Amino acid sequence: MYDPTRLSALVAVAESGSITRAAARLGYTAPALSQQLAKLEREAGAELLVRHHRGARLTAAGELLAGRARRVLDEMDQARHELARLAGLSGGRLRVATFTTAGIHLLPPVLSAFRRAHPDVELTVTDLEPPDGVAAVAAGEVDLALTHAYEPAVADPPPAGVVVEPLLVEELVLVTAVGQVLSEGTGRLPVTELAGRPLISSAPTHPPRRGVESALAEAGATPAVVCESPGYALVCALVSAGLGAAVVPEMVAAMSPTPLAVRRLDPAGFRRTISVVHRGDRATAAAATLTALLRSGFGRAAPA
């Protein structure tokens, strides 16, 4: 059984070509490192180094052992990393930000699975509408966030050190009160058919929706009611009451508590992408675990 410290010494000499440079790299004196190498040679039962005036080179036995040592040391480093990540799940906290739709319809079952597996981690959930969740991850105020982006729109690049990873893509659909003319038919409704018809405009000043609102305005849709709430519950209630139609994500239409008629639009380029925002390799163990659960829980396709 070789001592990992001595294996590290051999690898350092192999990479630096000098006992003196290897000692400086490892924080030893040259004589102390030489003693470690001499002990390794006794353990191996073979000469591992040939010393010369310019430094040291490995023998064939030394090269063989150094190659194996690199793999062993890499595995040990990986094991230490994984153990540290596991230790991070034995306590601590996980701070999650979400927007309303995802917080109600997507996040709870995933958090439930996380809690069953890691009951000692303290969970904090904050309601933050995009793009505030992205900013909160960048500032270290939360560990991960669920966010969304709409098309058509011009997406802003994420802040440095922040990863925005798509989880689910869904179409935007037209919703109307049941029985209205726009709800008739089974095919896609051309967006131009919205020209001159009353529309519930969903938070036109809200950054993620600006591109969609602009495209609807270009098609001639007339805002009958401007709903400043970024949440969709009020929008759907106004639509159901007959005050106008609205363009909302498919998930919102499917899960509305008020009765609505739903029609797909043409072109089909109106979409919403739901993403998880995290700090990549710098994510905490708890954040990385929840991100993995989100990946496994949702595909890139829109919900049925």
Coordinates of N, CA and C in Angstrom, one line a residue, residues 10-216:
L10 N 6.4 11.8 -6.1 CA 6.9 11.3 -7.3 C 6.2 12.0 -8.5
V11 N 4.9 12.2 -8.5 CA 4.3 12.9 -9.6 C 4.8 14.3 -9.8
A12 N 5.1 15.0 -8.7 CA 5.6 16.4 -8.7 C 7.0 16.4 -9.4
V13 N 7.8 15.4 -9.0 CA 9.1 15.4 -9.7 C 9.0 15.1 -11.1
A14 N 8.1 14.2 -11.5 CA 7.9 13.8 -12.9 C 7.5 15.0 -13.7
E15 N 6.6 15.9 -13.1 CA 6.1 17.1 -13.8 C 7.1 18.2 -13.8
S16 N 7.9 18.3 -12.8 CA 8.8 19.5 -12.7 C 10.2 19.2 -13.2
G17 N 10.6 17.9 -13.1 CA 11.9 17.5 -13.6 C 13.0 17.8 -12.6
S18 N 12.6 18.1 -11.3 CA 13.6 18.5 -10.3 C 13.1 18.3 -8.9
I19 N 13.9 17.7 -8.1 CA 13.5 17.5 -6.7 C 13.3 18.9 -6.0
T20 N 14.2 19.8 -6.3 CA 14.1 21.2 -5.7 C 12.8 21.9 -6.0
R21 N 12.5 21.8 -7.3 CA 11.2 22.5 -7.8 C 10.0 21.8 -7.3
A22 N 10.1 20.4 -7.2 CA 9.0 19.7 -6.7 C 8.8 20.0 -5.2
A23 N 9.8 20.1 -4.5 CA 9.8 20.4 -3.0 C 9.1 21.7 -2.8
A24 N 9.5 22.7 -3.6 CA 8.9 24.1 -3.5 C 7.4 24.1 -3.8
R25 N 7.1 23.3 -4.8 CA 5.7 23.2 -5.2 C 4.8 22.5 -4.1
L26 N 5.4 21.5 -3.4 CA 4.6 20.8 -2.4 C 4.8 21.4 -1.0
G27 N 5.7 22.4 -0.8 CA 5.9 23.0 0.5 C 6.8 22.2 1.4
Y28 N 7.7 21.4 0.8 CA 8.7 20.7 1.5 C 10.1 21.3 1.3
T29 N 11.1 20.9 2.2 CA 12.5 21.2 1.8 C 12.9 20.1 0.9
A30 N 14.0 20.3 0.1 CA 14.5 19.3 -0.8 C 14.9 18.1 -0.1
P31 N 15.7 18.2 1.1 CA 16.1 16.9 1.8 C 14.9 16.1 2.3
A32 N 13.8 16.8 2.8 CA 12.7 16.1 3.3 C 12.0 15.4 2.1
L33 N 11.9 16.0 1.0 CA 11.2 15.3 -0.2 C 12.1 14.2 -0.6
S34 N 13.4 14.3 -0.6 CA 14.3 13.2 -1.0 C 14.0 12.0 -0.1
Q35 N 13.8 12.2 1.2 CA 13.6 11.1 2.2 C 12.3 10.4 1.8
Q36 N 11.2 11.2 1.5 CA 10.0 10.6 1.1 C 10.1 9.7 -0.2
L37 N 10.9 10.2 -1.1 CA 11.1 9.4 -2.4 C 11.9 8.2 -2.1
A38 N 12.9 8.3 -1.2 CA 13.7 7.1 -0.8 C 12.8 6.0 -0.2
K39 N 11.9 6.4 0.7 CA 11.0 5.5 1.3 C 10.0 4.9 0.2
L40 N 9.6 5.7 -0.8 CA 8.8 5.1 -1.8 C 9.5 4.1 -2.7
E41 N 10.8 4.4 -2.9 CA 11.6 3.4 -3.6 C 11.7 2.1 -2.9
R42 N 11.9 2.2 -1.5 CA 11.9 0.9 -0.7 C 10.6 0.2 -0.8
E43 N 9.5 0.9 -0.7 CA 8.2 0.3 -0.8 C 8.0 -0.4 -2.2
A44 N 8.5 0.3 -3.3 CA 8.3 -0.3 -4.6 C 9.3 -1.4 -4.9
G45 N 10.4 -1.4 -4.2 CA 11.5 -2.4 -4.4 C 12.2 -2.1 -5.8
A46 N 12.2 -0.9 -6.2 CA 12.9 -0.5 -7.5 C 13.4 0.9 -7.4
E47 N 14.4 1.2 -8.2 CA 14.9 2.5 -8.4 C 13.9 3.3 -9.2
L48 N 13.4 4.4 -8.7 CA 12.4 5.2 -9.4 C 13.0 6.5 -10.0
L49 N 14.1 7.0 -9.5 CA 14.7 8.3 -10.0 C 16.2 8.1 -10.3
V50 N 16.6 8.8 -11.3 CA 18.0 9.0 -11.5 C 18.3 10.5 -11.4
R51 N 19.2 10.8 -10.4 CA 19.5 12.2 -10.1 C 20.7 12.6 -10.9
H52 N 20.7 13.8 -11.5 CA 21.8 14.4 -12.2 C 22.0 15.8 -11.9
H53 N 23.0 16.5 -12.5 CA 23.3 17.8 -12.1 C 22.2 18.8 -12.5
R54 N 21.4 18.5 -13.5 CA 20.3 19.4 -13.9 C 19.0 19.1 -13.2
G55 N 18.9 18.1 -12.4 CA 17.7 17.7 -11.7 C 17.5 16.2 -11.5
A56 N 16.4 15.7 -12.0 CA 16.1 14.3 -11.8 C 15.2 13.8 -12.9
R57 N 15.4 12.6 -13.3 CA 14.5 12.0 -14.3 C 14.0 10.6 -13.8
L58 N 12.8 10.2 -14.2 CA 12.3 9.0 -13.8 C 12.8 7.8 -14.6
T59 N 13.0 6.7 -13.9 CA 13.4 5.4 -14.6 C 12.1 4.9 -15.2
A60 N 12.2 3.7 -15.9 CA 11.1 3.1 -16.4 C 10.1 2.7 -15.3
A61 N 10.6 2.2 -14.2 CA 9.8 1.9 -13.1 C 9.1 3.1 -12.5
G62 N 9.8 4.2 -12.4 CA 9.3 5.5 -12.0 C 8.2 6.0 -12.8
E63 N 8.4 5.9 -14.2 CA 7.3 6.3 -15.1 C 6.1 5.5 -15.0
L64 N 6.2 4.2 -14.8 CA 5.1 3.3 -14.6 C 4.3 3.7 -13.4
L65 N 5.1 3.8 -12.3 CA 4.4 4.1 -11.0 C 3.8 5.5 -11.0
A66 N 4.4 6.5 -11.6 CA 3.9 7.9 -11.7 C 2.6 7.9 -12.5
G67 N 2.5 7.1 -13.6 CA 1.3 7.1 -14.3 C 0.1 6.5 -13.5
R68 N 0.4 5.4 -12.8 CA -0.7 4.9 -12.0 C -1.0 5.8 -10.8
A69 N 0.0 6.5 -10.3 CA -0.2 7.4 -9.2 C -1.1 8.6 -9.5
R70 N -1.0 9.1 -10.7 CA -1.8 10.2 -11.2 C -3.3 9.8 -11.2
R71 N -3.6 8.6 -11.7 CA -5.0 8.1 -11.7 C -5.5 7.9 -10.3
V72 N -4.6 7.3 -9.4 CA -5.1 7.1 -8.0 C -5.4 8.4 -7.3
L73 N -4.4 9.4 -7.5 CA -4.6 10.7 -6.8 C -5.8 11.4 -7.4
D74 N -6.1 11.3 -8.7 CA -7.3 11.9 -9.3 C -8.5 11.4 -8.7
E75 N -8.6 10.0 -8.5 CA -9.7 9.4 -7.9 C -9.9 9.8 -6.5
M76 N -8.8 10.0 -5.8 CA -8.9 10.4 -4.4 C -9.5 11.8 -4.3
D77 N -9.0 12.7 -5.2 CA -9.5 14.1 -5.2 C -11.0 14.1 -5.5
Q78 N -11.4 13.3 -6.5 CA -12.8 13.2 -6.8 C -13.6 12.7 -5.7
A79 N -13.1 11.7 -5.0 CA -13.8 11.2 -3.8 C -14.0 12.3 -2.7
R80 N -12.9 13.0 -2.5 CA -13.0 14.1 -1.5 C -14.0 15.1 -1.9
H81 N -14.1 15.4 -3.2 CA -15.0 16.4 -3.7 C -16.5 15.9 -3.5
E82 N -16.7 14.6 -3.8 CA -18.0 14.1 -3.7 C -18.5 14.0 -2.2
L83 N -17.5 13.6 -1.4 CA -17.8 13.5 0.1 C -18.2 14.9 0.6
A84 N -17.5 15.9 0.1 CA -17.7 17.3 0.6 C -19.1 17.7 0.2
R85 N -19.5 17.3 -1.1 CA -20.8 17.7 -1.6 C -21.9 17.0 -0.7
L86 N -21.7 15.7 -0.4 CA -22.6 15.0 0.4 C -22.7 15.6 1.8
A87 N -21.6 16.0 2.3 CA -21.6 16.7 3.7 C -22.5 17.9 3.6
G88 N -22.4 18.6 2.5 CA -23.2 19.9 2.4 C -24.7 19.6 2.4
L89 N -25.1 18.4 2.2 CA -26.6 18.1 2.2 C -27.0 17.5 3.6
S90 N -26.1 17.5 4.5 CA -26.5 17.0 5.9 C -27.0 18.1 6.7
G91 N -27.1 19.3 6.2 CA -27.5 20.5 6.9 C -27.5 21.7 6.0
G92 N -27.4 22.9 6.6 CA -27.4 24.1 5.8 C -28.7 24.5 5.3
R93 N -28.7 25.3 4.2 CA -30.0 25.8 3.7 C -30.0 25.9 2.2
L94 N -31.1 25.9 1.6 CA -31.2 26.1 0.1 C -32.2 27.2 -0.1
R95 N -31.8 28.3 -0.8 CA -32.6 29.4 -1.0 C -33.0 29.4 -2.5
V96 N -34.3 29.3 -2.7 CA -34.9 29.2 -4.1 C -35.8 30.4 -4.4
A97 N -35.6 30.9 -5.6 CA -36.5 32.0 -6.1 C -37.3 31.4 -7.2
T98 N -38.6 31.8 -7.3 CA -39.4 31.3 -8.4 C -40.5 32.4 -8.8
F99 N -40.9 32.3 -10.0 CA -42.1 33.2 -10.4 C -43.3 32.4 -10.1
T100 N -44.5 33.1 -10.1 CA -45.7 32.6 -9.6 C -46.2 31.3 -10.3
T101 N -46.2 31.2 -11.6 CA -46.7 30.1 -12.3 C -45.9 28.8 -12.0
A102 N -44.6 28.9 -12.0 CA -43.7 27.8 -11.7 C -43.8 27.4 -10.3
G103 N -43.9 28.5 -9.4 CA -44.0 28.2 -8.0 C -45.3 27.4 -7.6
I104 N -46.3 27.6 -8.4 CA -47.6 26.9 -8.0 C -47.6 25.5 -8.7
H105 N -47.2 25.5 -10.0 CA -47.5 24.3 -10.8 C -46.3 23.4 -11.0
L106 N -45.1 23.9 -10.9 CA -43.9 23.1 -11.2 C -43.0 22.7 -10.0
L107 N -42.8 23.7 -9.2 CA -41.8 23.5 -8.1 C -42.2 22.6 -6.9
P108 N -43.5 22.7 -6.5 CA -43.8 21.9 -5.2 C -43.4 20.4 -5.3
P109 N -43.8 19.7 -6.4 CA -43.4 18.2 -6.3 C -41.9 18.0 -6.3
V110 N -41.1 18.9 -6.9 CA -39.7 18.7 -7.0 C -39.1 19.0 -5.6
L111 N -39.6 20.1 -4.9 CA -39.2 20.4 -3.6 C -39.6 19.3 -2.6
S112 N -40.7 18.7 -2.8 CA -41.2 17.6 -2.0 C -40.2 16.4 -2.1
A113 N -39.8 16.1 -3.3 CA -38.8 15.0 -3.5 C -37.5 15.3 -2.9
F114 N -37.0 16.6 -3.0 CA -35.8 17.0 -2.3 C -35.9 16.9 -0.8
R115 N -37.0 17.3 -0.2 CA -37.2 17.3 1.2 C -37.2 15.8 1.7
R116 N -37.8 14.9 1.0 CA -37.8 13.5 1.4 C -36.4 12.9 1.4
A117 N -35.5 13.3 0.5 CA -34.2 12.8 0.4 C -33.2 13.5 1.3
H118 N -33.5 14.8 1.6 CA -32.6 15.6 2.4 C -33.3 16.4 3.4
P119 N -33.9 15.8 4.4 CA -34.8 16.5 5.4 C -34.1 17.5 6.3
D120 N -32.7 17.4 6.4 CA -32.0 18.4 7.3 C -31.7 19.7 6.6
V121 N -32.0 19.8 5.3 CA -31.6 21.1 4.6 C -32.8 22.1 4.8
E122 N -32.5 23.2 5.3 CA -33.6 24.3 5.5 C -33.9 24.9 4.1
L123 N -35.2 24.9 3.8 CA -35.7 25.4 2.5 C -36.3 26.8 2.7
T124 N -35.9 27.7 1.8 CA -36.5 29.1 1.7 C -36.9 29.3 0.3
V125 N -38.2 29.7 0.1 CA -38.7 30.0 -1.3 C -39.2 31.4 -1.3
T126 N -38.7 32.1 -2.3 CA -39.0 33.6 -2.5 C -39.7 33.7 -3.8
D127 N -40.7 34.6 -3.9 CA -41.5 34.9 -5.1 C -40.8 36.0 -5.8
L128 N -40.1 35.8 -6.9 CA -39.4 36.9 -7.6 C -39.8 36.7 -9.1
E129 N -40.4 37.7 -9.7 CA -40.7 37.7 -11.1 C -39.4 38.0 -11.9
P130 N -39.3 37.3 -13.0 CA -38.1 37.6 -13.9 C -38.1 39.1 -14.4
P131 N -37.0 39.6 -14.5 CA -35.6 39.0 -14.4 C -35.0 39.1 -13.0
D132 N -35.8 39.4 -12.0 CA -35.3 39.7 -10.6 C -34.6 38.4 -10.1
G133 N -35.1 37.2 -10.4 CA -34.5 36.0 -9.9 C -33.1 35.8 -10.4
V134 N -32.8 36.2 -11.7 CA -31.5 36.1 -12.2 C -30.5 37.0 -11.5
A135 N -31.0 38.2 -11.2 CA -30.1 39.2 -10.5 C -29.9 38.7 -9.1
A136 N -30.8 38.0 -8.4 CA -30.7 37.5 -7.1 C -29.6 36.4 -7.0
V137 N -29.6 35.5 -8.1 CA -28.6 34.5 -8.1 C -27.2 35.1 -8.3
A138 N -27.1 36.1 -9.2 CA -25.8 36.7 -9.4 C -25.3 37.4 -8.2
A139 N -26.2 38.0 -7.4 CA -25.8 38.7 -6.2 C -25.6 37.8 -5.0
G140 N -25.8 36.5 -5.1 CA -25.7 35.5 -4.0 C -26.8 35.6 -3.0
E141 N -27.9 36.2 -3.4 CA -29.0 36.3 -2.4 C -29.9 35.1 -2.4
V142 N -29.9 34.3 -3.5 CA -30.5 33.0 -3.5 C -29.5 32.0 -4.2
D143 N -29.8 30.7 -4.0 CA -28.9 29.7 -4.6 C -29.3 29.3 -6.0
L144 N -30.5 29.3 -6.3 CA -31.0 29.1 -7.7 C -32.3 29.7 -7.8
A145 N -32.7 29.9 -9.1 CA -34.0 30.6 -9.4 C -34.6 29.9 -10.6
L146 N -36.0 29.9 -10.6 CA -36.7 29.6 -11.9 C -37.1 30.9 -12.5
T147 N -36.8 31.0 -13.8 CA -37.1 32.2 -14.5 C -37.7 31.9 -15.9
H148 N -38.1 32.9 -16.6 CA -38.7 32.6 -18.0 C -38.2 33.7 -18.9
A149 N -38.3 33.4 -20.2 CA -38.1 34.3 -21.3 C -39.1 34.1 -22.4
Y150 N -39.6 35.1 -23.0 CA -40.6 35.0 -24.0 C -40.0 35.3 -25.4
E151 N -40.7 34.7 -26.4 CA -40.4 35.0 -27.8 C -41.7 35.4 -28.5
P152 N -41.7 36.4 -29.3 CA -40.5 37.1 -29.7 C -39.9 38.1 -28.7
A153 N -38.6 38.2 -28.6 CA -38.0 39.1 -27.7 C -36.5 39.1 -28.0
V154 N -35.8 40.1 -27.5 CA -34.3 40.1 -27.5 C -33.8 39.7 -26.1
A155 N -33.2 38.5 -26.0 CA -32.8 38.1 -24.7 C -31.5 38.8 -24.2
D156 N -31.4 39.2 -23.0 CA -30.2 39.8 -22.4 C -29.3 38.6 -22.0
P157 N -28.0 38.8 -22.2 CA -27.0 37.8 -21.7 C -27.0 37.7 -20.2
P158 N -26.8 36.5 -19.6 CA -26.8 36.4 -18.2 C -25.6 37.0 -17.6
P159 N -25.6 37.5 -16.3 CA -24.4 38.0 -15.7 C -23.3 37.0 -15.6
A160 N -22.1 37.5 -15.5 CA -20.9 36.6 -15.4 C -21.1 35.7 -14.2
G161 N -20.7 34.4 -14.5 CA -20.8 33.4 -13.4 C -22.1 32.8 -13.2
V162 N -23.1 33.2 -14.0 CA -24.5 32.7 -13.8 C -24.8 31.9 -15.1
V163 N -25.4 30.7 -14.8 CA -25.8 29.8 -15.9 C -27.4 29.8 -16.0
V164 N -27.9 30.0 -17.2 CA -29.3 29.9 -17.4 C -29.6 28.7 -18.2
E165 N -30.2 27.7 -17.6 CA -30.4 26.3 -18.2 C -31.8 26.1 -18.6
P166 N -32.2 26.0 -19.8 CA -33.6 25.8 -20.2 C -34.1 24.4 -19.7
L167 N -35.4 24.4 -19.2 CA -36.0 23.2 -18.7 C -37.2 22.8 -19.5
L168 N -38.0 23.8 -20.0 CA -39.3 23.5 -20.6 C -39.6 24.7 -21.6
V169 N -40.1 24.3 -22.7 CA -40.5 25.3 -23.7 C -42.0 25.1 -24.0
E170 N -42.8 26.1 -23.9 CA -44.2 26.0 -24.2 C -44.7 27.1 -25.1
E171 N -45.7 26.8 -25.9 CA -46.3 27.9 -26.8 C -47.2 28.8 -26.0
L172 N -47.3 30.0 -26.6 CA -48.3 31.0 -26.1 C -49.6 30.7 -26.9
V173 N -50.7 30.7 -26.2 CA -52.0 30.5 -26.9 C -53.0 31.6 -26.6
L174 N -54.0 31.7 -27.5 CA -55.0 32.7 -27.3 C -56.1 32.1 -26.4
V175 N -56.5 32.9 -25.4 CA -57.6 32.5 -24.5 C -58.7 33.5 -24.6
T176 N -60.0 33.0 -24.7 CA -61.1 33.9 -24.8 C -62.2 33.3 -23.8
A177 N -63.3 34.1 -23.6 CA -64.4 33.6 -22.9 C -65.1 32.5 -23.7
V178 N -65.7 31.6 -23.1 CA -66.3 30.4 -23.8 C -67.5 31.0 -24.7
G179 N -67.5 30.5 -26.0 CA -68.6 30.9 -26.8 C -68.3 32.1 -27.7
Q180 N -67.1 32.8 -27.5 CA -66.8 34.0 -28.4 C -66.4 33.5 -29.7
V181 N -66.5 34.5 -30.7 CA -66.2 34.2 -32.1 C -64.8 33.6 -32.3
L182 N -63.8 34.2 -31.6 CA -62.4 33.8 -31.8 C -62.1 32.4 -31.4
S183 N -63.0 31.9 -30.5 CA -62.8 30.5 -30.1 C -63.3 29.5 -31.0
E184 N -64.1 29.9 -32.1 CA -64.6 28.9 -33.0 C -63.6 28.4 -34.0
G185 N -63.7 27.2 -34.3 CA -62.7 26.6 -35.2 C -61.6 25.8 -34.4
T186 N -61.0 24.8 -35.2 CA -60.0 24.0 -34.5 C -58.6 24.2 -35.0
G187 N -58.5 24.9 -36.1 CA -57.1 25.2 -36.6 C -56.5 26.4 -35.9
R188 N -55.2 26.7 -36.3 CA -54.5 27.8 -35.8 C -55.2 29.1 -36.3
L189 N -55.3 30.1 -35.4 CA -55.8 31.4 -35.7 C -54.7 32.3 -36.1
P190 N -54.8 32.9 -37.3 CA -53.8 33.9 -37.7 C -53.8 35.1 -36.7
V191 N -52.6 35.5 -36.3 CA -52.5 36.6 -35.3 C -53.2 37.9 -35.9
T192 N -53.2 38.0 -37.2 CA -53.8 39.2 -37.8 C -55.3 39.2 -37.5
E193 N -55.9 38.1 -37.2 CA -57.4 38.1 -36.8 C -57.7 38.8 -35.5
L194 N -56.6 39.1 -34.8 CA -56.8 39.9 -33.5 C -56.9 41.4 -33.8
A195 N -56.7 41.8 -35.0 CA -56.7 43.2 -35.3 C -58.1 43.8 -35.0
G196 N -58.1 44.9 -34.2 CA -59.4 45.6 -33.8 C -60.2 44.9 -32.8
R197 N -59.7 43.8 -32.3 CA -60.5 43.1 -31.2 C -59.9 43.4 -29.9
P198 N -60.8 43.5 -28.8 CA -60.3 43.8 -27.5 C -59.3 42.8 -26.9
L199 N -58.2 43.3 -26.4 CA -57.2 42.4 -25.8 C -56.9 42.8 -24.4
I200 N -56.7 41.8 -23.6 CA -56.2 42.0 -22.2 C -54.7 42.0 -22.3
S201 N -54.1 43.2 -22.2 CA -52.7 43.4 -22.3 C -52.0 43.0 -21.0
S202 N -51.1 42.0 -21.1 CA -50.4 41.5 -19.8 C -49.2 42.3 -19.5
A203 N -49.3 43.2 -18.5 CA -48.1 43.9 -18.0 C -47.2 44.3 -19.1
P204 N -47.6 45.2 -20.0 CA -46.7 45.6 -21.1 C -45.4 46.2 -20.7
T205 N -45.3 46.7 -19.4 CA -44.0 47.3 -19.0 C -43.1 46.2 -18.4
H206 N -43.6 45.0 -18.3 CA -42.8 43.9 -17.7 C -41.8 43.4 -18.7
P207 N -40.5 43.4 -18.4 CA -39.5 43.2 -19.4 C -39.7 41.9 -20.2
P208 N -40.0 40.7 -19.6 CA -40.1 39.5 -20.4 C -41.3 39.6 -21.4
R209 N -42.3 40.4 -21.2 CA -43.5 40.4 -22.1 C -43.4 41.5 -23.2
R210 N -42.4 42.4 -23.2 CA -42.4 43.5 -24.1 C -42.4 43.1 -25.5
G211 N -41.6 42.1 -25.9 CA -41.5 41.6 -27.3 C -42.9 41.1 -27.7
V212 N -43.5 40.3 -26.9 CA -44.8 39.7 -27.2 C -45.9 40.8 -27.4
E213 N -45.9 41.8 -26.5 CA -46.8 42.9 -26.6 C -46.6 43.7 -27.8
S214 N -45.3 43.9 -28.2 CA -45.0 44.7 -29.4 C -45.5 44.0 -30.7
A215 N -45.3 42.6 -30.7 CA -45.8 41.8 -31.9 C -47.3 41.8 -32.0
L216 N -48.0 41.8 -30.9 CA -49.4 41.8 -30.9 C -49.9 43.2 -31.4

